[in-house]
Tab-separated table of C-alpha atoms in Angstrom:
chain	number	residue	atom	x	y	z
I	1	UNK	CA	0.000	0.000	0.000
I	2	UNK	CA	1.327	3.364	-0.365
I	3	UNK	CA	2.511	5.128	2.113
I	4	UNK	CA	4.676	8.436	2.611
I	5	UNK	CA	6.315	8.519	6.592
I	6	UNK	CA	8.063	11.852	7.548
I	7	UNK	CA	10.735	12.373	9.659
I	8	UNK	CA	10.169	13.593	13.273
I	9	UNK	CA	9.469	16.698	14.697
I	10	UNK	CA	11.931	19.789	15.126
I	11	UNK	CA	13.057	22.067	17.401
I	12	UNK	CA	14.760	25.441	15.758
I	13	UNK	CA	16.465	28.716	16.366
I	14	UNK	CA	15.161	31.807	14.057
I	15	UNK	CA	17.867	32.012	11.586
I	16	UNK	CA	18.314	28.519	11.208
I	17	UNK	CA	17.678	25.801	8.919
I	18	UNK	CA	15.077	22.611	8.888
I	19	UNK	CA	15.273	19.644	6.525
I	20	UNK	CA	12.329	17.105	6.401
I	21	UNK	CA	12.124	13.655	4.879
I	22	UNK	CA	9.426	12.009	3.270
I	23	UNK	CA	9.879	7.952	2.892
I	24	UNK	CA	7.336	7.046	-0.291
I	25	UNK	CA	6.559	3.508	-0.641
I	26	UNK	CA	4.409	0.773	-2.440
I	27	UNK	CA	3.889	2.600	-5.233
I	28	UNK	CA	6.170	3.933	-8.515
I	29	UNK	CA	8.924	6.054	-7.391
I	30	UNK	CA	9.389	8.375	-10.314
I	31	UNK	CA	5.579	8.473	-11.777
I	32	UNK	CA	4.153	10.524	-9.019
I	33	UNK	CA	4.864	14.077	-8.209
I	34	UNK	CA	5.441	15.004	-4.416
I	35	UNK	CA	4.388	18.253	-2.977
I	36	UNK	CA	4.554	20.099	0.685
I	37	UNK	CA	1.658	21.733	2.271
I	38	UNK	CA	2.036	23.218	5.585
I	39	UNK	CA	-0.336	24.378	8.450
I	40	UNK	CA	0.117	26.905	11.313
I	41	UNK	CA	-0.982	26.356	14.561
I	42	UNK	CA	-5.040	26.707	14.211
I	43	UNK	CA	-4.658	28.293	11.032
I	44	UNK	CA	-5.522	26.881	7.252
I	45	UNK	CA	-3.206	25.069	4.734
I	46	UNK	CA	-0.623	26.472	2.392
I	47	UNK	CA	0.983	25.152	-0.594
I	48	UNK	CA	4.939	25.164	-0.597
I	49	UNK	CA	5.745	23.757	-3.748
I	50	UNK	CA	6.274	20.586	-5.892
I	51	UNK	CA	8.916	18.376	-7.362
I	52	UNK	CA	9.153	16.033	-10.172
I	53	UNK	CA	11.189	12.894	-8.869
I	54	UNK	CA	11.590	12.046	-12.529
I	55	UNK	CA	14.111	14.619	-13.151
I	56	UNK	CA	14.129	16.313	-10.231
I	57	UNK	CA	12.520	19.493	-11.240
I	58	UNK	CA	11.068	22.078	-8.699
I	59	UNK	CA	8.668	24.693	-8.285
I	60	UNK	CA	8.227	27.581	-5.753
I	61	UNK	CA	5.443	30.150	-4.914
I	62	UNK	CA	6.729	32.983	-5.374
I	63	UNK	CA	6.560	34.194	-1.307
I	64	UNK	CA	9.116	30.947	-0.463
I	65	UNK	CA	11.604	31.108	-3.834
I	66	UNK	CA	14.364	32.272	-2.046
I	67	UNK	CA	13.886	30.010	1.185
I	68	UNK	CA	12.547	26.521	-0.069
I	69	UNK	CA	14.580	23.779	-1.602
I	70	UNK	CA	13.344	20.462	-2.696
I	71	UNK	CA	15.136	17.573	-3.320
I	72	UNK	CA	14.384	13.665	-3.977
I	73	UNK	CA	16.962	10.459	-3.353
I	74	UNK	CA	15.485	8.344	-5.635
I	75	UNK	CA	17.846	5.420	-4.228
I	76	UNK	CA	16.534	5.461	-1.231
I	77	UNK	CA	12.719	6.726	-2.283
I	78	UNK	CA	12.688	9.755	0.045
I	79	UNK	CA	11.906	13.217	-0.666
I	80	UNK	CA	13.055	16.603	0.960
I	81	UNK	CA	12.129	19.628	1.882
I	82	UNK	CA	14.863	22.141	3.239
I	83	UNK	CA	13.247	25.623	4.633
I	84	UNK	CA	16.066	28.191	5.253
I	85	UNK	CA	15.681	31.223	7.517
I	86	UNK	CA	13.329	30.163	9.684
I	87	UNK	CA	11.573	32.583	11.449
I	88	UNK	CA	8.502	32.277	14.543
I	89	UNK	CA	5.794	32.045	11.428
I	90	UNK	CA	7.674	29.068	10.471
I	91	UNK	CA	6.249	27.294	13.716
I	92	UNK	CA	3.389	24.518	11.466
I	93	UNK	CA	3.144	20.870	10.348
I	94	UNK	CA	4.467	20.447	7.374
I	95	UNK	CA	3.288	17.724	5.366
I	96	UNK	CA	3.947	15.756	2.008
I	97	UNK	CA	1.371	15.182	-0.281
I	98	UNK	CA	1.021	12.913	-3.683
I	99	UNK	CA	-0.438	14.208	-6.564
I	100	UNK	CA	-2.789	11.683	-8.432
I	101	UNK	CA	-1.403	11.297	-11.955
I	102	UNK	CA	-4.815	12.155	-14.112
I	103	UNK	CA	-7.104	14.015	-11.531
I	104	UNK	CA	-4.227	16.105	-10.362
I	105	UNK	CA	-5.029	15.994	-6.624
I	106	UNK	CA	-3.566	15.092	-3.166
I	107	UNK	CA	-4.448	11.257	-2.853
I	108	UNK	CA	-2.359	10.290	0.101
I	109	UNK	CA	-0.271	12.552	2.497
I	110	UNK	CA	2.585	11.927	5.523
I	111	UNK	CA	1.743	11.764	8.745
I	112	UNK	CA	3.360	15.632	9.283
I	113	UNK	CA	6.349	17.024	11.074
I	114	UNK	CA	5.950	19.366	13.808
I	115	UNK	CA	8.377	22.152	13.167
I	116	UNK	CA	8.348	24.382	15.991
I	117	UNK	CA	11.059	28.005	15.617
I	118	UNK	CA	11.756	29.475	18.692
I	119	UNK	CA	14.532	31.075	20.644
N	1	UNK	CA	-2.320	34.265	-6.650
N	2	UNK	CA	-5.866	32.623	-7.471
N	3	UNK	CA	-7.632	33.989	-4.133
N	4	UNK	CA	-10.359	31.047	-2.477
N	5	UNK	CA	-12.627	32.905	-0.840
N	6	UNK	CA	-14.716	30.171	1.401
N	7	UNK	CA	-17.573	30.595	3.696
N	8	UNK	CA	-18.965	30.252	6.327
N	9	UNK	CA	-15.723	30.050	8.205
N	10	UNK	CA	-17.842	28.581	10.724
N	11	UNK	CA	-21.057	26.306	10.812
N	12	UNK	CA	-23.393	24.850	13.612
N	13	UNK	CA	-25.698	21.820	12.792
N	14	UNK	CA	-27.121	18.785	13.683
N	15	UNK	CA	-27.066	15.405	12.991
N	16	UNK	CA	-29.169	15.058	9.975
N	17	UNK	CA	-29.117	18.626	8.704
N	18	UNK	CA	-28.566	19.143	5.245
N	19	UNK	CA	-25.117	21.825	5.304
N	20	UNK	CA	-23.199	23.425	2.157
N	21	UNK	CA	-20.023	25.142	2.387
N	22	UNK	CA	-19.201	27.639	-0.596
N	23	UNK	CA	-15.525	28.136	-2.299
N	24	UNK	CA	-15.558	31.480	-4.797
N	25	UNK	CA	-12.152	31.556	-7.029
N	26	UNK	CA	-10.609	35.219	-7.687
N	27	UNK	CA	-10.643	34.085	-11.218
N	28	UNK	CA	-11.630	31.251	-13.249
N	29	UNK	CA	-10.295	27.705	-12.630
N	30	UNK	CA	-12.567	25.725	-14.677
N	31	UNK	CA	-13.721	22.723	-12.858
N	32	UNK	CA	-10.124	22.114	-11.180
N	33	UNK	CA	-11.277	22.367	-7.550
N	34	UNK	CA	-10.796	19.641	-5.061
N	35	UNK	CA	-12.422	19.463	-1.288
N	36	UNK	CA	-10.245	18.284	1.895
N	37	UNK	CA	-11.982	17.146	5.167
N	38	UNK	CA	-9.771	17.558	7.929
N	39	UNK	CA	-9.966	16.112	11.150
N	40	UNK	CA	-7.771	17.227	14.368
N	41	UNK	CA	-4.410	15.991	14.119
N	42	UNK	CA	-4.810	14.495	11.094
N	43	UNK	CA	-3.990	15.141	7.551
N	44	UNK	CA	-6.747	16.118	4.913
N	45	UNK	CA	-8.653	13.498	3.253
N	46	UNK	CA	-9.591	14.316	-0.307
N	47	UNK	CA	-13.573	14.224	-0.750
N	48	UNK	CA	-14.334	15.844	-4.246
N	49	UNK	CA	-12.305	16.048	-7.264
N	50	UNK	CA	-12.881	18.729	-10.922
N	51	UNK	CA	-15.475	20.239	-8.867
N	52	UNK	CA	-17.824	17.196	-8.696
N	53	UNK	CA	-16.425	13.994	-8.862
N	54	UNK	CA	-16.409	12.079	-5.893
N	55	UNK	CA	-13.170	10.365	-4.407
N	56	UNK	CA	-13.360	6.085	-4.311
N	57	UNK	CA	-14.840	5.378	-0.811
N	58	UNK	CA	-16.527	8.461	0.141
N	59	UNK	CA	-19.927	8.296	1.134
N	60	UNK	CA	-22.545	9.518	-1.012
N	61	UNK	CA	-24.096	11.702	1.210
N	62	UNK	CA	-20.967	14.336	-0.025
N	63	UNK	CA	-21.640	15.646	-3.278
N	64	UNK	CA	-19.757	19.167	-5.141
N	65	UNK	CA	-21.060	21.320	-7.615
N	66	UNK	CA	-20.029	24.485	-9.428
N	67	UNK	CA	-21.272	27.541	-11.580
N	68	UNK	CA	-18.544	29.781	-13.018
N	69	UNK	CA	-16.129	30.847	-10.451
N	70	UNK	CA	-18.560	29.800	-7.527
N	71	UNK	CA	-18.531	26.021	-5.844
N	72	UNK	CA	-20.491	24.458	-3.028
N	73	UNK	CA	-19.972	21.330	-0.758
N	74	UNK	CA	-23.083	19.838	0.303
N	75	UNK	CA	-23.413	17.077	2.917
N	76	UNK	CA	-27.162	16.031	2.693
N	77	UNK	CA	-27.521	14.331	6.187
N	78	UNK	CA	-24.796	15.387	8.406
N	79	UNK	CA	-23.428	12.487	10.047
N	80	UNK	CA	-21.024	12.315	13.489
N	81	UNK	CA	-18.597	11.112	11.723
N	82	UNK	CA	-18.801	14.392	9.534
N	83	UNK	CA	-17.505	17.141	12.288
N	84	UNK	CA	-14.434	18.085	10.539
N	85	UNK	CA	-12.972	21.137	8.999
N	86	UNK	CA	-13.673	20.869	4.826
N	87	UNK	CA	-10.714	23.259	2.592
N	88	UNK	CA	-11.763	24.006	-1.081
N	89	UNK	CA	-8.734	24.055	-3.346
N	90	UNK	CA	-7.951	25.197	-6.592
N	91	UNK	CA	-5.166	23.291	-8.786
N	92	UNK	CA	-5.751	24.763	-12.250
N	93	UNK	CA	-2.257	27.146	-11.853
N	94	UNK	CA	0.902	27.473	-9.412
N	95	UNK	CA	0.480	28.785	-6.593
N	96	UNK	CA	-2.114	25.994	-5.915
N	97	UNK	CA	-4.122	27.818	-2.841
N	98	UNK	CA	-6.547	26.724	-0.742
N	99	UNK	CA	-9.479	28.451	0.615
N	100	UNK	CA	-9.523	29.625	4.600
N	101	UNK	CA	-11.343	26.446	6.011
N	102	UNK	CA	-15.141	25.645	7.471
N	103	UNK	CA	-15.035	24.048	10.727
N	104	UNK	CA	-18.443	22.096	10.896
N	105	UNK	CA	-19.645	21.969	14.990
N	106	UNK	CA	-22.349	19.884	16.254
N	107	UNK	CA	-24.827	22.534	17.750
């Protein structure tokens, strides 16, 4: 069955760096796009991007270009998402999400990672 | 940005009520809206897909609909299992956004 299993939660300084992991199994590594979502404390859900584990191509909203990286292993089937300059708005779950090939939606997400920015 | 403008942020009802939540797009999106329920500590669950099309497995009391930039999710006979928070979201162009959220509260 598929399933995507992030890493655990974080603990970070403003300033710093966090870099998440998203295990995908039972399914087609490459044929499935990943993307991250995230969600602040009571608050709703925003989109942080996608990547093509195919070839390994990325894109950004605009408001997290500069901050957001993406990467995929495919050896190992995990995914990545590095957010730089963290700052107290940081504080969410982030979660991975795959897109369904045809429909184009989020068919089956991670569990979430707690990141949590404070001094 | 597509804006997603839902409402209400917040509704009251009772098992059995018939409830729709509403999702306006800043622009048009065609049919490429999705619904999420959302349940506390949980990740979303996708209900609706292009508007209207209903996910494998969901019950059929969940049905979307749409007319131009406007789309409603209606629950016909609210269920306990139904308390949730629903998110309309549009995927027809990057950024994909989502709407604000309707937390659905047993009154």
């Amino acid at each position: 069955q598929v399933q995507l299993v992030q890493s655990g939660a974080e603990v970070k300084k403003p300033g710093a760096s966090v870099k998440i992991s998203c295990k995908a199994s039972g399914y087609m590594f490459t044929r499935y796009y990943i993307h991250w979502v995230r969600q602040a404390p009571g608050q709703g859900l925003e989109w942080l991007g996608i990547i093509n584990p195919g070839g390994g191509g990325t894109s950004y909203p605009q408001k997290f270009q500069d901050r957001v990286t993406m990467t995929r292993d495919m050896s190992t089937t995990t995914f990545y998402m590095e957010l730089s300059s963290l700052r107290s708005e940081d504080t969410a779950v982030y979660y991975c999400a795959r897109e369904r090939k045809v429909e184009r939606v989020f068919d089956h997400w991670g569990q979430g990672t707690l990141v949590t920015v404070s001094s | 940005d597509i804006q997603m403008t839902q409402s209400p942020s917040t509704l009251s009802a009772s098992v059995g009520d018939r409830v729709t939540i509403t999702c306006r797009a800043s622009q048009s999106i065609s049919s490429w809206l999705a619904w999420y329920q959302q349940k506390p500590g949980k990740a979303p669950k996708l209900l609706i897909y292009k508007a209207s099309n209903l996910e494998i497995g969901v019950p059929s009391r969940f049905s979307g609909s749409e007319s131009g930039t406007e789309f409603a999710l209606t629950i016909s006979s609210l269920q306990p299992d139904d308390f949730a928070t629903y998110y309309c979201q549009q995927y027809s162009t990057y950024p994909w956004t989502f709407g604000q959220g309707t937390k659905v509260e047993i009154k």
